[in-house]
Amino acid sequence: SPHEVQVADDPIDFIMPVTRFAKINHIAEMRKLLMFNSACEWLVDSASSVSGITYETIQAYPQSYSGSSERLKPIICNNSLVFCERTGQSVRRFAYDISNDGFAGKDMSVLSYSIFENNPIVDWTYQQFPFSTLWCVLADGSAASFEYMEEQDIMAWATHRLGGEGKFKAIATSYSVAPALDEIVDTEAYANATQEEVSAVVTHGSEIWLERMRVKCKSVDSVYHALC
C-alpha cells in the first residue's frame, strides 16, 4: 500500500482519460512505455521534462484507435513494434512518427488481406535470424510468414500448409544452443549457431507432434535447401 506521503518505489494509481472502458492487454517498451487495450494504444510518459514518471508527473496519451488482440503479445522487430488488431485479421507496425510527435500505426497486411479474411491469427512468433521473419498460425491450421526488413524495404507475406491432414496449433522461436562462435571452424556448425529455430505444435489426425523448422546449411553447390 502507498505511504501517507508517497515515496519513489510506491505503486502509482492514476486515472486514464478514456472514452471507452477496456482492460490493458499488453505493455511494451520502445524508448517509451506503451500500453495496448482492445480500444486504443497508449503512450505513458512523464508530464515533466526534467524528471521521470512519478505519481505526480505520470500522464497517458492515446496514440491510435486500432485496438489490439488480447491473446497476441506485441512483438519488437528490429527498431519497430508490430501488434495484431483485436479482430486478429490485421497486423500493424507501431513506431514513432516525428511529424506527429507521437506513435502511429501502419497496416502491414493491407495488400495481403485475403490471407486473413475470416481466418484470424491465433498465435505468432518472431525469428530474427537468419531472415527477420514473423511467423503466424492461422485459425484454419495453416501458417503465414512475413519477411520484414524495414531498412531494406523488404515486406512480403507468404502462406504455408502442412501435408495431409496436418494443422498448425502453436508456434515459438528459440536460439540454438551452441558453443562460442570464435571456437567454431565447421561451416555447418556455424550455420546452426547463428540462427533461431522455429518449433511448432501440429496435429496429424488425432496425433499431436512437436516439429522443428530450420534452414539446412549450404550444400556443396551453395544452394539453400528448403525448410525441413
PDB file of N, CA, C and O in Angstrom, residues 111-170:
ATOM      1  N   LEU A 111      -2.237  -5.318 -48.164  1.00  0.00           N
ATOM      2  CA  LEU A 111      -2.146  -5.862 -49.514  1.00  0.00           C
ATOM      3  C   LEU A 111      -2.272  -7.382 -49.534  1.00  0.00           C
ATOM      4  O   LEU A 111      -2.295  -7.987 -50.602  1.00  0.00           O
ATOM      5  N   SER A 112      -2.349  -8.002 -48.358  1.00  0.00           N
ATOM      6  CA  SER A 112      -2.497  -9.461 -48.264  1.00  0.00           C
ATOM      7  C   SER A 112      -3.717  -9.806 -47.424  1.00  0.00           C
ATOM      8  O   SER A 112      -3.725 -10.824 -46.728  1.00  0.00           O
ATOM      9  N   TYR A 113      -4.729  -8.992 -47.495  1.00  0.00           N
ATOM     10  CA  TYR A 113      -5.898  -9.173 -46.636  1.00  0.00           C
ATOM     11  C   TYR A 113      -6.587 -10.502 -46.891  1.00  0.00           C
ATOM     12  O   TYR A 113      -7.186 -11.092 -45.975  1.00  0.00           O
ATOM     13  N   SER A 114      -6.500 -11.025 -48.111  1.00  0.00           N
ATOM     14  CA  SER A 114      -7.175 -12.289 -48.432  1.00  0.00           C
ATOM     15  C   SER A 114      -6.642 -13.450 -47.596  1.00  0.00           C
ATOM     16  O   SER A 114      -7.345 -14.451 -47.395  1.00  0.00           O
ATOM     17  N   ILE A 115      -5.397 -13.340 -47.104  1.00  0.00           N
ATOM     18  CA  ILE A 115      -4.829 -14.403 -46.273  1.00  0.00           C
ATOM     19  C   ILE A 115      -5.582 -14.501 -44.950  1.00  0.00           C
ATOM     20  O   ILE A 115      -5.796 -15.599 -44.417  1.00  0.00           O
ATOM     21  N   PHE A 116      -5.996 -13.355 -44.408  1.00  0.00           N
ATOM     22  CA  PHE A 116      -6.550 -13.302 -43.055  1.00  0.00           C
ATOM     23  C   PHE A 116      -8.070 -13.130 -43.010  1.00  0.00           C
ATOM     24  O   PHE A 116      -8.650 -13.144 -41.935  1.00  0.00           O
ATOM     25  N   GLU A 117      -8.699 -12.953 -44.159  1.00  0.00           N
ATOM     26  CA  GLU A 117     -10.145 -12.739 -44.182  1.00  0.00           C
ATOM     27  C   GLU A 117     -10.866 -13.972 -43.636  1.00  0.00           C
ATOM     28  O   GLU A 117     -10.721 -15.075 -44.163  1.00  0.00           O
ATOM     29  N   ASN A 118     -11.630 -13.790 -42.564  1.00  0.00           N
ATOM     30  CA  ASN A 118     -12.324 -14.880 -41.869  1.00  0.00           C
ATOM     31  C   ASN A 118     -11.361 -16.002 -41.444  1.00  0.00           C
ATOM     32  O   ASN A 118     -11.761 -17.157 -41.289  1.00  0.00           O
ATOM     33  N   ASN A 119     -10.095 -15.652 -41.276  1.00  0.00           N
ATOM     34  CA  ASN A 119      -9.072 -16.626 -40.912  1.00  0.00           C
ATOM     35  C   ASN A 119      -8.031 -15.924 -40.023  1.00  0.00           C
ATOM     36  O   ASN A 119      -6.887 -15.722 -40.431  1.00  0.00           O
ATOM     37  N   PRO A 120      -8.414 -15.548 -38.809  1.00  0.00           N
ATOM     38  CA  PRO A 120      -7.557 -14.686 -37.982  1.00  0.00           C
ATOM     39  C   PRO A 120      -6.299 -15.404 -37.471  1.00  0.00           C
ATOM     40  O   PRO A 120      -6.218 -16.641 -37.442  1.00  0.00           O
ATOM     41  N   ILE A 121      -5.346 -14.604 -37.036  1.00  0.00           N
ATOM     42  CA  ILE A 121      -4.117 -15.107 -36.417  1.00  0.00           C
ATOM     43  C   ILE A 121      -4.438 -15.557 -34.991  1.00  0.00           C
ATOM     44  O   ILE A 121      -5.072 -14.820 -34.237  1.00  0.00           O
ATOM     45  N   VAL A 122      -3.987 -16.750 -34.614  1.00  0.00           N
ATOM     46  CA  VAL A 122      -4.242 -17.264 -33.267  1.00  0.00           C
ATOM     47  C   VAL A 122      -2.956 -17.397 -32.454  1.00  0.00           C
ATOM     48  O   VAL A 122      -3.003 -17.546 -31.230  1.00  0.00           O
ATOM     49  N   ASP A 123      -1.809 -17.390 -33.110  1.00  0.00           N
ATOM     50  CA  ASP A 123      -0.528 -17.444 -32.397  1.00  0.00           C
ATOM     51  C   ASP A 123       0.548 -16.912 -33.331  1.00  0.00           C
ATOM     52  O   ASP A 123       0.398 -16.977 -34.559  1.00  0.00           O
ATOM     53  N   TRP A 124       1.625 -16.371 -32.759  1.00  0.00           N
ATOM     54  CA  TRP A 124       2.718 -15.899 -33.605  1.00  0.00           C
ATOM     55  C   TRP A 124       4.026 -15.832 -32.832  1.00  0.00           C
ATOM     56  O   TRP A 124       4.042 -15.906 -31.606  1.00  0.00           O
ATOM     57  N   THR A 125       5.121 -15.725 -33.588  1.00  0.00           N
ATOM     58  CA  THR A 125       6.454 -15.595 -33.007  1.00  0.00           C
ATOM     59  C   THR A 125       7.346 -14.890 -34.021  1.00  0.00           C
ATOM     60  O   THR A 125       7.003 -14.801 -35.204  1.00  0.00           O
ATOM     61  N   TYR A 126       8.482 -14.399 -33.546  1.00  0.00           N
ATOM     62  CA  TYR A 126       9.400 -13.656 -34.422  1.00  0.00           C
ATOM     63  C   TYR A 126      10.746 -14.366 -34.469  1.00  0.00           C
ATOM     64  O   TYR A 126      11.341 -14.661 -33.434  1.00  0.00           O
ATOM     65  N   GLN A 127      11.215 -14.652 -35.675  1.00  0.00           N
ATOM     66  CA  GLN A 127      12.515 -15.273 -35.906  1.00  0.00           C
ATOM     67  C   GLN A 127      13.446 -14.206 -36.486  1.00  0.00           C
ATOM     68  O   GLN A 127      13.376 -13.878 -37.668  1.00  0.00           O
ATOM     69  N   GLN A 128      14.309 -13.664 -35.645  1.00  0.00           N
ATOM     70  CA  GLN A 128      15.181 -12.578 -36.099  1.00  0.00           C
ATOM     71  C   GLN A 128      16.260 -13.061 -37.060  1.00  0.00           C
ATOM     72  O   GLN A 128      16.554 -12.412 -38.060  1.00  0.00           O
ATOM     73  N   PHE A 129      16.848 -14.219 -36.750  1.00  0.00           N
ATOM     74  CA  PHE A 129      17.897 -14.758 -37.616  1.00  0.00           C
ATOM     75  C   PHE A 129      17.409 -16.073 -38.221  1.00  0.00           C
ATOM     76  O   PHE A 129      16.760 -16.885 -37.544  1.00  0.00           O
ATOM     77  N   PRO A 130      17.686 -16.362 -39.498  1.00  0.00           N
ATOM     78  CA  PRO A 130      18.542 -15.547 -40.357  1.00  0.00           C
ATOM     79  C   PRO A 130      17.806 -14.553 -41.250  1.00  0.00           C
ATOM     80  O   PRO A 130      18.419 -13.755 -41.922  1.00  0.00           O
ATOM     81  N   PHE A 131      16.453 -14.565 -41.297  1.00  0.00           N
ATOM     82  CA  PHE A 131      15.763 -13.791 -42.323  1.00  0.00           C
ATOM     83  C   PHE A 131      14.768 -12.772 -41.795  1.00  0.00           C
ATOM     84  O   PHE A 131      13.956 -12.266 -42.548  1.00  0.00           O
ATOM     85  N   SER A 132      14.778 -12.471 -40.498  1.00  0.00           N
ATOM     86  CA  SER A 132      13.867 -11.492 -39.909  1.00  0.00           C
ATOM     87  C   SER A 132      12.422 -11.786 -40.330  1.00  0.00           C
ATOM     88  O   SER A 132      11.825 -11.048 -41.111  1.00  0.00           O
ATOM     89  N   THR A 133      11.881 -12.877 -39.795  1.00  0.00           N
ATOM     90  CA  THR A 133      10.578 -13.378 -40.234  1.00  0.00           C
ATOM     91  C   THR A 133       9.595 -13.455 -39.074  1.00  0.00           C
ATOM     92  O   THR A 133       9.916 -13.956 -38.008  1.00  0.00           O
ATOM     93  N   LEU A 134       8.391 -12.943 -39.301  1.00  0.00           N
ATOM     94  CA  LEU A 134       7.286 -13.086 -38.364  1.00  0.00           C
ATOM     95  C   LEU A 134       6.460 -14.278 -38.811  1.00  0.00           C
ATOM     96  O   LEU A 134       5.966 -14.320 -39.938  1.00  0.00           O
ATOM     97  N   TRP A 135       6.320 -15.294 -37.920  1.00  0.00           N
ATOM     98  CA  TRP A 135       5.563 -16.498 -38.234  1.00  0.00           C
ATOM     99  C   TRP A 135       4.211 -16.446 -37.521  1.00  0.00           C
ATOM    100  O   TRP A 135       4.145 -16.187 -36.340  1.00  0.00           O
ATOM    101  N   CYS A 136       3.135 -16.724 -38.262  1.00  0.00           N
ATOM    102  CA  CYS A 136       1.781 -16.649 -37.718  1.00  0.00           C
ATOM    103  C   CYS A 136       1.047 -17.964 -37.939  1.00  0.00           C
ATOM    104  O   CYS A 136       1.119 -18.540 -39.026  1.00  0.00           O
ATOM    105  N   VAL A 137       0.331 -18.417 -36.911  1.00  0.00           N
ATOM    106  CA  VAL A 137      -0.562 -19.563 -37.045  1.00  0.00           C
ATOM    107  C   VAL A 137      -1.974 -19.026 -37.249  1.00  0.00           C
ATOM    108  O   VAL A 137      -2.433 -18.164 -36.487  1.00  0.00           O
ATOM    109  N   LEU A 138      -2.657 -19.533 -38.266  1.00  0.00           N
ATOM    110  CA  LEU A 138      -3.997 -19.051 -38.597  1.00  0.00           C
ATOM    111  C   LEU A 138      -5.057 -20.031 -38.109  1.00  0.00           C
ATOM    112  O   LEU A 138      -4.776 -21.197 -37.827  1.00  0.00           O
ATOM    113  N   ALA A 139      -6.265 -19.549 -38.010  1.00  0.00           N
ATOM    114  CA  ALA A 139      -7.352 -20.329 -37.415  1.00  0.00           C
ATOM    115  C   ALA A 139      -7.645 -21.614 -38.171  1.00  0.00           C
ATOM    116  O   ALA A 139      -8.097 -22.601 -37.577  1.00  0.00           O
ATOM    117  N   ASP A 140      -7.394 -21.665 -39.475  1.00  0.00           N
ATOM    118  CA  ASP A 140      -7.695 -22.866 -40.256  1.00  0.00           C
ATOM    119  C   ASP A 140      -6.586 -23.908 -40.191  1.00  0.00           C
ATOM    120  O   ASP A 140      -6.663 -24.935 -40.862  1.00  0.00           O
ATOM    121  N   GLY A 141      -5.538 -23.658 -39.379  1.00  0.00           N
ATOM    122  CA  GLY A 141      -4.460 -24.623 -39.238  1.00  0.00           C
ATOM    123  C   GLY A 141      -3.300 -24.403 -40.184  1.00  0.00           C
ATOM    124  O   GLY A 141      -2.306 -25.136 -40.121  1.00  0.00           O
ATOM    125  N   SER A 142      -3.389 -23.416 -41.040  1.00  0.00           N
ATOM    126  CA  SER A 142      -2.266 -23.072 -41.911  1.00  0.00           C
ATOM    127  C   SER A 142      -1.378 -22.050 -41.198  1.00  0.00           C
ATOM    128  O   SER A 142      -1.668 -21.625 -40.072  1.00  0.00           O
ATOM    129  N   ALA A 143      -0.298 -21.649 -41.847  1.00  0.00           N
ATOM    130  CA  ALA A 143       0.609 -20.654 -41.277  1.00  0.00           C
ATOM    131  C   ALA A 143       0.905 -19.587 -42.320  1.00  0.00           C
ATOM    132  O   ALA A 143       0.761 -19.813 -43.530  1.00  0.00           O
ATOM    133  N   ALA A 144       1.296 -18.417 -41.843  1.00  0.00           N
ATOM    134  CA  ALA A 144       1.719 -17.329 -42.720  1.00  0.00           C
ATOM    135  C   ALA A 144       3.034 -16.779 -42.198  1.00  0.00           C
ATOM    136  O   ALA A 144       3.259 -16.736 -40.987  1.00  0.00           O
ATOM    137  N   SER A 145       3.904 -16.385 -43.104  1.00  0.00           N
ATOM    138  CA  SER A 145       5.178 -15.785 -42.710  1.00  0.00           C
ATOM    139  C   SER A 145       5.287 -14.394 -43.314  1.00  0.00           C
ATOM    140  O   SER A 145       4.792 -14.138 -44.416  1.00  0.00           O
ATOM    141  N   PHE A 146       5.929 -13.513 -42.573  1.00  0.00           N
ATOM    142  CA  PHE A 146       6.086 -12.123 -43.006  1.00  0.00           C
ATOM    143  C   PHE A 146       7.562 -11.763 -42.908  1.00  0.00           C
ATOM    144  O   PHE A 146       8.107 -11.615 -41.816  1.00  0.00           O
ATOM    145  N   GLU A 147       8.212 -11.655 -44.056  1.00  0.00           N
ATOM    146  CA  GLU A 147       9.614 -11.229 -44.088  1.00  0.00           C
ATOM    147  C   GLU A 147       9.636  -9.710 -43.965  1.00  0.00           C
ATOM    148  O   GLU A 147       9.085  -9.001 -44.804  1.00  0.00           O
ATOM    149  N   TYR A 148      10.267  -9.218 -42.892  1.00  0.00           N
ATOM    150  CA  TYR A 148      10.177  -7.792 -42.583  1.00  0.00           C
ATOM    151  C   TYR A 148      11.562  -7.225 -42.283  1.00  0.00           C
ATOM    152  O   TYR A 148      12.131  -7.476 -41.231  1.00  0.00           O
ATOM    153  N   MET A 149      12.124  -6.508 -43.255  1.00  0.00           N
ATOM    154  CA  MET A 149      13.373  -5.780 -43.080  1.00  0.00           C
ATOM    155  C   MET A 149      13.114  -4.346 -43.532  1.00  0.00           C
ATOM    156  O   MET A 149      13.248  -4.013 -44.709  1.00  0.00           O
ATOM    157  N   GLU A 150      12.701  -3.522 -42.605  1.00  0.00           N
ATOM    158  CA  GLU A 150      12.263  -2.172 -42.941  1.00  0.00           C
ATOM    159  C   GLU A 150      13.365  -1.356 -43.591  1.00  0.00           C
ATOM    160  O   GLU A 150      13.129  -0.605 -44.536  1.00  0.00           O
ATOM    161  N   GLU A 151      14.604  -1.505 -43.074  1.00  0.00           N
ATOM    162  CA  GLU A 151      15.693  -0.695 -43.608  1.00  0.00           C
ATOM    163  C   GLU A 151      16.026  -1.052 -45.054  1.00  0.00           C
ATOM    164  O   GLU A 151      16.622  -0.255 -45.781  1.00  0.00           O
ATOM    165  N   GLN A 152      15.640  -2.274 -45.499  1.00  0.00           N
ATOM    166  CA  GLN A 152      15.873  -2.699 -46.880  1.00  0.00           C
ATOM    167  C   GLN A 152      14.599  -2.629 -47.719  1.00  0.00           C
ATOM    168  O   GLN A 152      14.600  -3.072 -48.875  1.00  0.00           O
ATOM    169  N   ASP A 153      13.527  -2.102 -47.146  1.00  0.00           N
ATOM    170  CA  ASP A 153      12.226  -2.031 -47.829  1.00  0.00           C
ATOM    171  C   ASP A 153      11.747  -3.415 -48.274  1.00  0.00           C
ATOM    172  O   ASP A 153      11.168  -3.579 -49.344  1.00  0.00           O
ATOM    173  N   ILE A 154      11.998  -4.421 -47.437  1.00  0.00           N
ATOM    174  CA  ILE A 154      11.546  -5.779 -47.723  1.00  0.00           C
ATOM    175  C   ILE A 154      10.367  -6.096 -46.809  1.00  0.00           C
ATOM    176  O   ILE A 154      10.517  -6.140 -45.593  1.00  0.00           O
ATOM    177  N   MET A 155       9.196  -6.292 -47.384  1.00  0.00           N
ATOM    178  CA  MET A 155       7.995  -6.644 -46.649  1.00  0.00           C
ATOM    179  C   MET A 155       7.159  -7.555 -47.536  1.00  0.00           C
ATOM    180  O   MET A 155       6.641  -7.106 -48.548  1.00  0.00           O
ATOM    181  N   ALA A 156       7.075  -8.842 -47.185  1.00  0.00           N
ATOM    182  CA  ALA A 156       6.367  -9.793 -48.039  1.00  0.00           C
ATOM    183  C   ALA A 156       5.713 -10.884 -47.204  1.00  0.00           C
ATOM    184  O   ALA A 156       6.328 -11.428 -46.284  1.00  0.00           O
ATOM    185  N   TRP A 157       4.459 -11.202 -47.530  1.00  0.00           N
ATOM    186  CA  TRP A 157       3.717 -12.277 -46.870  1.00  0.00           C
ATOM    187  C   TRP A 157       3.732 -13.531 -47.723  1.00  0.00           C
ATOM    188  O   TRP A 157       3.711 -13.466 -48.959  1.00  0.00           O
ATOM    189  N   ALA A 158       3.759 -14.697 -47.074  1.00  0.00           N
ATOM    190  CA  ALA A 158       3.642 -15.986 -47.758  1.00  0.00           C
ATOM    191  C   ALA A 158       2.818 -16.916 -46.881  1.00  0.00           C
ATOM    192  O   ALA A 158       2.757 -16.738 -45.663  1.00  0.00           O
ATOM    193  N   THR A 159       2.181 -17.907 -47.484  1.00  0.00           N
ATOM    194  CA  THR A 159       1.370 -18.865 -46.729  1.00  0.00           C
ATOM    195  C   THR A 159       2.024 -20.243 -46.785  1.00  0.00           C
ATOM    196  O   THR A 159       2.746 -20.564 -47.735  1.00  0.00           O
ATOM    197  N   HIS A 160       1.749 -21.070 -45.760  1.00  0.00           N
ATOM    198  CA  HIS A 160       2.369 -22.391 -45.655  1.00  0.00           C
ATOM    199  C   HIS A 160       1.319 -23.375 -45.134  1.00  0.00           C
ATOM    200  O   HIS A 160       0.584 -23.066 -44.197  1.00  0.00           O
ATOM    201  N   ARG A 161       1.284 -24.553 -45.730  1.00  0.00           N
ATOM    202  CA  ARG A 161       0.385 -25.609 -45.280  1.00  0.00           C
ATOM    203  C   ARG A 161       1.162 -26.908 -45.109  1.00  0.00           C
ATOM    204  O   ARG A 161       2.089 -27.187 -45.873  1.00  0.00           O
ATOM    205  N   LEU A 162       0.764 -27.681 -44.117  1.00  0.00           N
ATOM    206  CA  LEU A 162       1.358 -28.987 -43.901  1.00  0.00           C
ATOM    207  C   LEU A 162       0.687 -30.012 -44.813  1.00  0.00           C
ATOM    208  O   LEU A 162      -0.474 -29.861 -45.195  1.00  0.00           O
ATOM    209  N   GLY A 163       1.428 -31.070 -45.141  1.00  0.00           N
ATOM    210  CA  GLY A 163       0.867 -32.108 -45.993  1.00  0.00           C
ATOM    211  C   GLY A 163      -0.175 -32.933 -45.264  1.00  0.00           C
ATOM    212  O   GLY A 163      -0.222 -32.985 -44.032  1.00  0.00           O
ATOM    213  N   GLY A 164      -1.032 -33.592 -46.033  1.00  0.00           N
ATOM    214  CA  GLY A 164      -2.056 -34.451 -45.452  1.00  0.00           C
ATOM    215  C   GLY A 164      -3.044 -33.674 -44.612  1.00  0.00           C
ATOM    216  O   GLY A 164      -3.529 -32.614 -45.010  1.00  0.00           O
ATOM    217  N   GLU A 165      -3.316 -34.189 -43.412  1.00  0.00           N
ATOM    218  CA  GLU A 165      -4.255 -33.548 -42.504  1.00  0.00           C
ATOM    219  C   GLU A 165      -3.548 -32.679 -41.470  1.00  0.00           C
ATOM    220  O   GLU A 165      -4.156 -32.273 -40.476  1.00  0.00           O
ATOM    221  N   GLY A 166      -2.283 -32.394 -41.687  1.00  0.00           N
ATOM    222  CA  GLY A 166      -1.510 -31.629 -40.715  1.00  0.00           C
ATOM    223  C   GLY A 166      -2.020 -30.213 -40.535  1.00  0.00           C
ATOM    224  O   GLY A 166      -2.345 -29.524 -41.507  1.00  0.00           O
ATOM    225  N   LYS A 167      -2.074 -29.762 -39.288  1.00  0.00           N
ATOM    226  CA  LYS A 167      -2.514 -28.404 -38.983  1.00  0.00           C
ATOM    227  C   LYS A 167      -1.621 -27.815 -37.886  1.00  0.00           C
ATOM    228  O   LYS A 167      -1.266 -28.492 -36.918  1.00  0.00           O
ATOM    229  N   PHE A 168      -1.261 -26.551 -38.065  1.00  0.00           N
ATOM    230  CA  PHE A 168      -0.514 -25.831 -37.040  1.00  0.00           C
ATOM    231  C   PHE A 168      -1.449 -25.462 -35.886  1.00  0.00           C
ATOM    232  O   PHE A 168      -2.599 -25.087 -36.101  1.00  0.00           O
ATOM    233  N   LYS A 169      -0.944 -25.549 -34.653  1.00  0.00           N
ATOM    234  CA  LYS A 169      -1.709 -25.155 -33.480  1.00  0.00           C
ATOM    235  C   LYS A 169      -1.026 -24.033 -32.695  1.00  0.00           C
ATOM    236  O   LYS A 169      -1.695 -23.158 -32.152  1.00  0.00           O
ATOM    237  N   ALA A 170       0.294 -24.069 -32.601  1.00  0.00           N
ATOM    238  CA  ALA A 170       1.044 -23.055 -31.865  1.00  0.00           C
ATOM    239  C   ALA A 170       2.456 -23.010 -32.422  1.00  0.00           C
ATOM    240  O   ALA A 170       2.918 -23.968 -33.059  1.00  0.00           O
TER     241      ALA A 170
END
